[in-house]
Short mmCIF file of C-alpha atoms in Angstrom, two decimals:
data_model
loop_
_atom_site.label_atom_id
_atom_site.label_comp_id
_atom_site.label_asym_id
_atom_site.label_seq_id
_atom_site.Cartn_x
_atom_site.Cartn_y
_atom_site.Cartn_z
CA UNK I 29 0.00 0.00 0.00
CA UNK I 30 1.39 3.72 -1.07
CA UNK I 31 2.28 5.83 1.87
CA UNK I 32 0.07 8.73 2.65
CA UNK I 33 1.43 11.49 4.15
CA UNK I 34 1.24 15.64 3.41
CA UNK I 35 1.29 16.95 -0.27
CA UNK I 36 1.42 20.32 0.70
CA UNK I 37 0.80 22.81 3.63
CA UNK I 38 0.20 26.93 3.37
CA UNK I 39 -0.07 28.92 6.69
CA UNK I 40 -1.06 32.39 7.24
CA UNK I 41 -0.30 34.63 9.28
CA UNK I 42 -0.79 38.31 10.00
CA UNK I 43 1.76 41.56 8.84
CA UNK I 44 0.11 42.99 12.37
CA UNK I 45 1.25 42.21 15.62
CA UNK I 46 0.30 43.62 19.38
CA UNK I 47 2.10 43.28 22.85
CA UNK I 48 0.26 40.93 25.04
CA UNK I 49 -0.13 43.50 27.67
CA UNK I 50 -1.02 45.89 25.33
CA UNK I 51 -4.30 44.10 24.40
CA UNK I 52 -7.26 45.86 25.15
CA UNK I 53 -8.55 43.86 28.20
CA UNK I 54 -5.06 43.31 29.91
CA UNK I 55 -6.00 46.44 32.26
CA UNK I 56 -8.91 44.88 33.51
CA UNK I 57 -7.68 41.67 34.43
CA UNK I 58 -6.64 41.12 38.40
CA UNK I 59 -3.50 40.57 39.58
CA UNK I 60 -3.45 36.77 38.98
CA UNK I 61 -4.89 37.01 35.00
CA UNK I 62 -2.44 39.80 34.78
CA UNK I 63 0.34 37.58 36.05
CA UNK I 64 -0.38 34.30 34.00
CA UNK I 65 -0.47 36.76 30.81
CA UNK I 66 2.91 37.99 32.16
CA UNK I 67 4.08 34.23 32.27
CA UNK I 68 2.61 33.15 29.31
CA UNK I 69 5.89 32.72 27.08
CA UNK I 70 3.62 35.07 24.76
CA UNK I 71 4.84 38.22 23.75
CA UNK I 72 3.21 39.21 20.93
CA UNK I 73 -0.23 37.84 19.00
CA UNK I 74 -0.68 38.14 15.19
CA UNK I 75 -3.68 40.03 14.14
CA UNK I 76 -6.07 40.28 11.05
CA UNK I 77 -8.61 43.19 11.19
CA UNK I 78 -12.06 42.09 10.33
CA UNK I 79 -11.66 38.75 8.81
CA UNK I 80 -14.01 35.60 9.77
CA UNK I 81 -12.02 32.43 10.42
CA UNK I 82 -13.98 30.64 7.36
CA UNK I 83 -12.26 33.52 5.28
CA UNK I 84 -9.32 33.33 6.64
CA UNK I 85 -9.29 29.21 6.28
CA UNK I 86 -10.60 29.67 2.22
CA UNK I 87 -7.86 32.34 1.98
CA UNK I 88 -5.35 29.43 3.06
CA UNK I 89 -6.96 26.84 0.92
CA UNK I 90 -6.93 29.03 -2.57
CA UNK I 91 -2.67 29.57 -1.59
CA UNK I 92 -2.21 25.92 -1.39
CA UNK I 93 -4.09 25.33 -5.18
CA UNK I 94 -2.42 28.68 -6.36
CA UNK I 95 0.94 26.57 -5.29
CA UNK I 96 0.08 23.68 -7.71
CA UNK I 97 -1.71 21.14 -5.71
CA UNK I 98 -4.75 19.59 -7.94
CA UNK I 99 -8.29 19.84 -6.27
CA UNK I 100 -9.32 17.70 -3.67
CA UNK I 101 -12.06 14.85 -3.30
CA UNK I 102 -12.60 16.22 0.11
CA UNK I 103 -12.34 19.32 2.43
CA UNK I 104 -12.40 18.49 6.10
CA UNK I 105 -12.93 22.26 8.05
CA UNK I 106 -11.63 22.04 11.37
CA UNK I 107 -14.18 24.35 13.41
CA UNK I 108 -13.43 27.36 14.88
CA UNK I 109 -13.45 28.36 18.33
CA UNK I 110 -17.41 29.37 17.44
CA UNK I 111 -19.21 29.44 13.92
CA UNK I 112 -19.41 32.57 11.74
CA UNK I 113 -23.26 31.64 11.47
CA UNK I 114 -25.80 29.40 12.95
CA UNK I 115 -27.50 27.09 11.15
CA UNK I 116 -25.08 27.66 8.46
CA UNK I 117 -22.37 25.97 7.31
CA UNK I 118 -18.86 27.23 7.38
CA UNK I 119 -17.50 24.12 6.33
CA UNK I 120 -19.48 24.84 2.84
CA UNK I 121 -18.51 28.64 2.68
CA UNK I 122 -14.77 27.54 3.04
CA UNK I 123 -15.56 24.96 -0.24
CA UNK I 124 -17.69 27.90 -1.94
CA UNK I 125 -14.94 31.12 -1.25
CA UNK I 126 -11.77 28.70 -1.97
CA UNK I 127 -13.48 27.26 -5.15
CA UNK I 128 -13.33 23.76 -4.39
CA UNK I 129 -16.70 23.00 -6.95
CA UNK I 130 -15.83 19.13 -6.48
CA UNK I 131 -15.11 18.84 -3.27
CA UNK I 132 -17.68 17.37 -0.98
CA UNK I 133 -16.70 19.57 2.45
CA UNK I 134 -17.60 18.57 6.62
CA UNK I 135 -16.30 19.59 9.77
CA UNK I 136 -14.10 18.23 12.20
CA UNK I 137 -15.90 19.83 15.56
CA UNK I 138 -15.90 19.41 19.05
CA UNK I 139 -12.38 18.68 19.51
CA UNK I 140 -10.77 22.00 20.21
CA UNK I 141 -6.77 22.32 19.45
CA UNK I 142 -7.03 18.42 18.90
CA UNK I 143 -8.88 18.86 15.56
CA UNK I 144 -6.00 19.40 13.15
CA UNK I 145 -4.44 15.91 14.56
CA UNK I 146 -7.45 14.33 14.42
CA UNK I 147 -8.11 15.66 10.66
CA UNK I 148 -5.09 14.42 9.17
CA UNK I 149 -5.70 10.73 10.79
CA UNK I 150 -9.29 10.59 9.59
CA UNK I 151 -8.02 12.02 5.95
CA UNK I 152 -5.25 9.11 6.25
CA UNK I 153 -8.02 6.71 6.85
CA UNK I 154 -10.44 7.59 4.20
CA UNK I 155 -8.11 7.62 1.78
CA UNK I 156 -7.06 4.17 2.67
CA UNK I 157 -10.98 3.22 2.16
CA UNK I 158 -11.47 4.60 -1.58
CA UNK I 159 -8.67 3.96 -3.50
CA UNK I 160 -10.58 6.83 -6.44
CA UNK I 161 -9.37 9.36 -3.54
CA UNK I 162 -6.19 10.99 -4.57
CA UNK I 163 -6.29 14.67 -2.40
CA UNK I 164 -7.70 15.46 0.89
CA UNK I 165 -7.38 18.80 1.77
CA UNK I 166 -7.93 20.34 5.61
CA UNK I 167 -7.90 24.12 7.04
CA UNK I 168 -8.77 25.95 9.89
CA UNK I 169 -8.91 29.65 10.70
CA UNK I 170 -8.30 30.83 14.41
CA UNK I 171 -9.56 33.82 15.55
CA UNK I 172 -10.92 34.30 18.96
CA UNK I 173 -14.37 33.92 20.54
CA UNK I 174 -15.97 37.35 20.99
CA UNK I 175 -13.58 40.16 21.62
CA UNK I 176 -11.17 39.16 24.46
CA UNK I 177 -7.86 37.43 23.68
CA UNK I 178 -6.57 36.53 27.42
CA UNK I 179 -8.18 32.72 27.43
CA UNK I 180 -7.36 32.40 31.89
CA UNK I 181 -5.58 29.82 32.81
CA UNK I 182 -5.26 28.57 29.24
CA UNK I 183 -3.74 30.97 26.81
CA UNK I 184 -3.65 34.52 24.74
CA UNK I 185 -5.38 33.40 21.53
CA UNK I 186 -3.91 35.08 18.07
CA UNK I 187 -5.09 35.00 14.20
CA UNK I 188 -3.64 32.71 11.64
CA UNK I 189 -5.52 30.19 9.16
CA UNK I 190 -3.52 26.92 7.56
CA UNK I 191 -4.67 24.57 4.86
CA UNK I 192 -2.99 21.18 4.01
CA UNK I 193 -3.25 18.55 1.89
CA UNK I 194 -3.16 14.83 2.74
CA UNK I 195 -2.18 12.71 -0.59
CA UNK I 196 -0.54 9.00 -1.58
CA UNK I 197 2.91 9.78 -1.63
CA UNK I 198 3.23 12.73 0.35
CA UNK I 199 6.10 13.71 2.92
CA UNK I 200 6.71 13.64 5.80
CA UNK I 201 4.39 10.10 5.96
CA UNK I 202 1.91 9.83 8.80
CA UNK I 203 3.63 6.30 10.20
CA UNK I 204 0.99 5.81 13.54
CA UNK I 205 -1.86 7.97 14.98
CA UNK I 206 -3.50 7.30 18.28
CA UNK I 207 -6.07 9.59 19.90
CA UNK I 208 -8.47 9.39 23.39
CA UNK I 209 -11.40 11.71 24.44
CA UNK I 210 -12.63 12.26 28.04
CA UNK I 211 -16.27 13.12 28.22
CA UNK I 212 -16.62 14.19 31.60
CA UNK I 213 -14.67 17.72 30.67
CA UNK I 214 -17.30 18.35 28.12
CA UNK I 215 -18.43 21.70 30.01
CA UNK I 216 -15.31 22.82 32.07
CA UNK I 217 -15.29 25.88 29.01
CA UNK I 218 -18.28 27.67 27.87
CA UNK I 219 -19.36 30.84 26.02
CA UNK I 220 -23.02 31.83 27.38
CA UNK I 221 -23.53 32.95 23.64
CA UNK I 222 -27.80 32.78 23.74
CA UNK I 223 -27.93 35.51 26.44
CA UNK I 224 -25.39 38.63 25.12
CA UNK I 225 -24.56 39.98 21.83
CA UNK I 226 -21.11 38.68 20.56
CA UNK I 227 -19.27 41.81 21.02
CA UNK I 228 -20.34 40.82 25.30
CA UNK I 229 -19.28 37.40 24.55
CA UNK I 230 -16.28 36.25 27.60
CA UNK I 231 -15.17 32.46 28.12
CA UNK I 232 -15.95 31.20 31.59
CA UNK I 233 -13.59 28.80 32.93
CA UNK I 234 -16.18 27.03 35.62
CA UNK I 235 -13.38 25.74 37.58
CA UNK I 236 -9.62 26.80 37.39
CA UNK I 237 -8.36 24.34 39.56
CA UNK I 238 -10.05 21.72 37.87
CA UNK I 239 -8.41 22.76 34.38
CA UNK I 240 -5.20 22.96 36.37
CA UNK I 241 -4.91 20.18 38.66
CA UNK I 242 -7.51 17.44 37.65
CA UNK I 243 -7.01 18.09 33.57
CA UNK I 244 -3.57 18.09 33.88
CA UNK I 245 -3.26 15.17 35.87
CA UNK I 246 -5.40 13.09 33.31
CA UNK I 247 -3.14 14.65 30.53
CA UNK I 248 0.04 13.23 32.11
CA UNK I 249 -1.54 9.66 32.03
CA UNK I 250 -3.28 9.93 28.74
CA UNK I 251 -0.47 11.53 26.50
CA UNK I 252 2.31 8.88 28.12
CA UNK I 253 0.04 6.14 27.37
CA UNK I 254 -0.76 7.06 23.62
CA UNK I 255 3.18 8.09 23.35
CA UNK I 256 4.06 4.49 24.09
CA UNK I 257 1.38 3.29 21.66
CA UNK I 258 2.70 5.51 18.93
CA UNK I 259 5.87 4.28 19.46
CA UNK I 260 5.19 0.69 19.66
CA UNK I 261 3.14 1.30 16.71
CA UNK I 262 5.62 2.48 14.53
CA UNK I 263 8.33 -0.14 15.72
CA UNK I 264 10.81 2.29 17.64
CA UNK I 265 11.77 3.48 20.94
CA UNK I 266 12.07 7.30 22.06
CA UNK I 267 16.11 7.27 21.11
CA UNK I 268 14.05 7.24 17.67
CA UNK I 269 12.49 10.27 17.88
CA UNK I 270 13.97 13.54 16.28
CA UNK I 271 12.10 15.99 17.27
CA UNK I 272 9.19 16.53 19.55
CA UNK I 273 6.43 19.29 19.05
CA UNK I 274 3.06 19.92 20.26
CA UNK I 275 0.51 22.97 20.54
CA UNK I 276 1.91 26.26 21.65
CA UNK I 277 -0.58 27.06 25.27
CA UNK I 278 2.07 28.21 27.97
CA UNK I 279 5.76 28.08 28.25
CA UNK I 280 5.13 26.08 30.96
CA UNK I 281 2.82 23.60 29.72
CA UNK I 282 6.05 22.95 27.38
CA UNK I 283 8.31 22.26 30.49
CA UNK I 284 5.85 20.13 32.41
CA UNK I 285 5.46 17.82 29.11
CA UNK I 286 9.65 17.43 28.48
CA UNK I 287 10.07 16.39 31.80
CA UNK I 288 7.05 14.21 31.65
CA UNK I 289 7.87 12.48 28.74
CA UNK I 290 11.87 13.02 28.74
CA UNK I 291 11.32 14.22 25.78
CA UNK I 292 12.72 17.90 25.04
CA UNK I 293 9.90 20.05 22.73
CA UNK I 294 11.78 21.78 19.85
CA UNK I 295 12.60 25.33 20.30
CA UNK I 296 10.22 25.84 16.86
CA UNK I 297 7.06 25.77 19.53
CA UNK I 298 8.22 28.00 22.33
CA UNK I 299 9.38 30.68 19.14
CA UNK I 300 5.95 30.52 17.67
CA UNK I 301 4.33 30.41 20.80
CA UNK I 302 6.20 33.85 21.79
CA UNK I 303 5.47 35.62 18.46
CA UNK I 304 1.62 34.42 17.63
CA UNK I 305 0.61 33.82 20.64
CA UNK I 306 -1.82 30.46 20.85
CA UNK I 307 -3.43 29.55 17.35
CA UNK I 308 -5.52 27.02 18.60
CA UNK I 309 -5.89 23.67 16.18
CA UNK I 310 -3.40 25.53 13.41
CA UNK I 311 -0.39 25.40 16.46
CA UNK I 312 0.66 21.81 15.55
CA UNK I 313 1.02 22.71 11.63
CA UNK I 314 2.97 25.63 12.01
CA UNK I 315 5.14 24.17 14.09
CA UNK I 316 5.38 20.98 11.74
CA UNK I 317 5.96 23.05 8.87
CA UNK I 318 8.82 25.53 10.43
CA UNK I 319 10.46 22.31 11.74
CA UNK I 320 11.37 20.90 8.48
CA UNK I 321 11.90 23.99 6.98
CA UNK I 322 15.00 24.72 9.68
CA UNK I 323 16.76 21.53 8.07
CA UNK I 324 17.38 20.19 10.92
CA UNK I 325 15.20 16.83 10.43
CA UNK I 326 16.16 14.87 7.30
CA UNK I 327 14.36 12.26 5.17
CA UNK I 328 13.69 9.20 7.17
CA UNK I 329 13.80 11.01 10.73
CA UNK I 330 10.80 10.59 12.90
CA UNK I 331 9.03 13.82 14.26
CA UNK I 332 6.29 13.04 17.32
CA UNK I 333 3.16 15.56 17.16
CA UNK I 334 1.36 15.49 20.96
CA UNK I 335 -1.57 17.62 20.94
CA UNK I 336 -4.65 18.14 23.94
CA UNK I 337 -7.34 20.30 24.66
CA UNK I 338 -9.29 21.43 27.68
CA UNK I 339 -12.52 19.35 26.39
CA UNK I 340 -10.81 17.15 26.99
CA UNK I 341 -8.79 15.48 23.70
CA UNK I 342 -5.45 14.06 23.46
CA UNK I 343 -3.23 13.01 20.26
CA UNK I 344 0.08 10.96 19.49
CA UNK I 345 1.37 11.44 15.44
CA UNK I 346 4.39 10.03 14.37
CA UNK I 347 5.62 11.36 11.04
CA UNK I 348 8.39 10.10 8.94
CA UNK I 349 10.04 13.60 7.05
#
């Protein structure tokens, strides 16, 4: 059977950038919100002025055809923090604004940061089922719910959009994929959405200590337990592994997972992280793509993608470059 692995990947980013303490709400936060933003490992965020993320995603998706790759059997939209329109379908405006006539377009929803890892698994797996597949393409477009950046405890959310194709033949090849969900974190984030107008629209964490103690203690056991599956999937052993990334939260969430795993993250993530701030499910592209395009992973090396999300979600990828 033909490897599948990436055929192409465009990310986009904004010419604007702000201070994290310069953002609008930063002088209304307390002294603890004030301090995490401080902490952070974010120092700037990207920003695009009046752009939807299902504009920013098609914008993404007609760079990667402008770039040569041929049209795809499939668009999978990985949702945004919240839909441009209800009863809608963003998924569908992406396909209509990008000009993907032939595509037949869905979301991947629900799954928060995870969505991107989950996307390229489920694109690996349906083009193992229909051999008449030739091109999956995915995108997502991060922008923030409502008008407040400052996510407390998680992260200071910037703008940015990626598409990507999945294809036979592709590099770096996706070599093993496992992923878990925990239900019972379904509502630890919410938006109240029904009762204010969007512009009123703030995240409520219902329980801090819950996202930081209990969440984090079922990430440690999840994410080691799907690491050693990856790995034992693949064939190889963590002496195997070239480089490490995962999504850019906190500069701290980066420590706690190298000395969890004994694993260091790649400086790629904690760069990004500093200069975009969190991107949400585009974090683990960027990252992939500014990885190989240091040079400092060859062909054949193995590159492991983690990935989790307060809902909760957790991912294991192991690519081949």
């Amino acid at each position: 059977m033909t490897a599948i692995g990436i055929g192409a990947v465009h990310c986009l980013l904004p010419d604007t950038q702000q201070n994290a303490i310069d953002l609008p709400e930063f002088p209304t936060l307390g002294h603890e919100e004030a301090e995490f933003v401080r902490g952070s490992g974010v120092s700037t965020v990207g920003l695009f002025e009046n752009a939807t993320a299902a504009e920013l995603a098609a914008n993404a998706c007609r760079e990667v055809l402008a770039g040569g790759s041929p049209a795809p059997e499939m668009l999978l939209l990985v949702a945004p923090r919240s839909p441009d329109v209800l009863l809608g379908s963003d998924a569908c405006r992406v396909q209509a604004d990008a000009g993907l006539t032939s595509a037949f377009a869905f979301e991947v929803d629900g799954l928060g940061c995870t969505g991107s890892s989950v996307a390229w698994a489920l694109a690996r797996d349906l083009l193992v089922a229909d051999s008449s597949r030739d091109t999956i393409m995915i995108a997502h477009g991060s922008r923030p719910t409502g008008v407040d950046r400052i996510r407390f405890p998680v992260a200071v959310i910037g703008d940015g959009a990626y598409a990507m194709t999945m294809v036979r033949g592709g590099r770096p090849v996706l070599r093993a994929h496992r992923m878990q969900t925990d239900g019972t974190f379904h509502d630890l984030f919410r938006v109240d959405y029904k009762q204010a107008p969007w512009y009123e629209w703030r995240e409520e964490c219902l329980s801090p200590d819950r996202y930081r103690f209990d969440l984090a203690m079922h990430s440690r056991l999840r994410l080691s337990r799907l690491v050693e599956g990856v790995l034992a999937d693949a064939g190889v052993d963590k002496g195997a592994v070239a480089a490490t990334l995962m999504q850019n939260v906190t500069a701290s969430a980066f420590d706690f997972y190298e000395t969890l795993l004994g694993l260091p993250i790649h400086r790629v993530c904690r760069d990004n992280l500093a200069r975009w701030g969190h991107l949400g499910a585009m974090d683990v592209v960027l990252n992939l793509q500014d990885l190989l395009a240091t040079g400092e992973v060859a062909e054949g090396d193995l590159v492991l993608v983690l990935n989790n999300s307060p809902v909760a979600a957790w991912s294991a990828t192991i690519w081949e470059v």
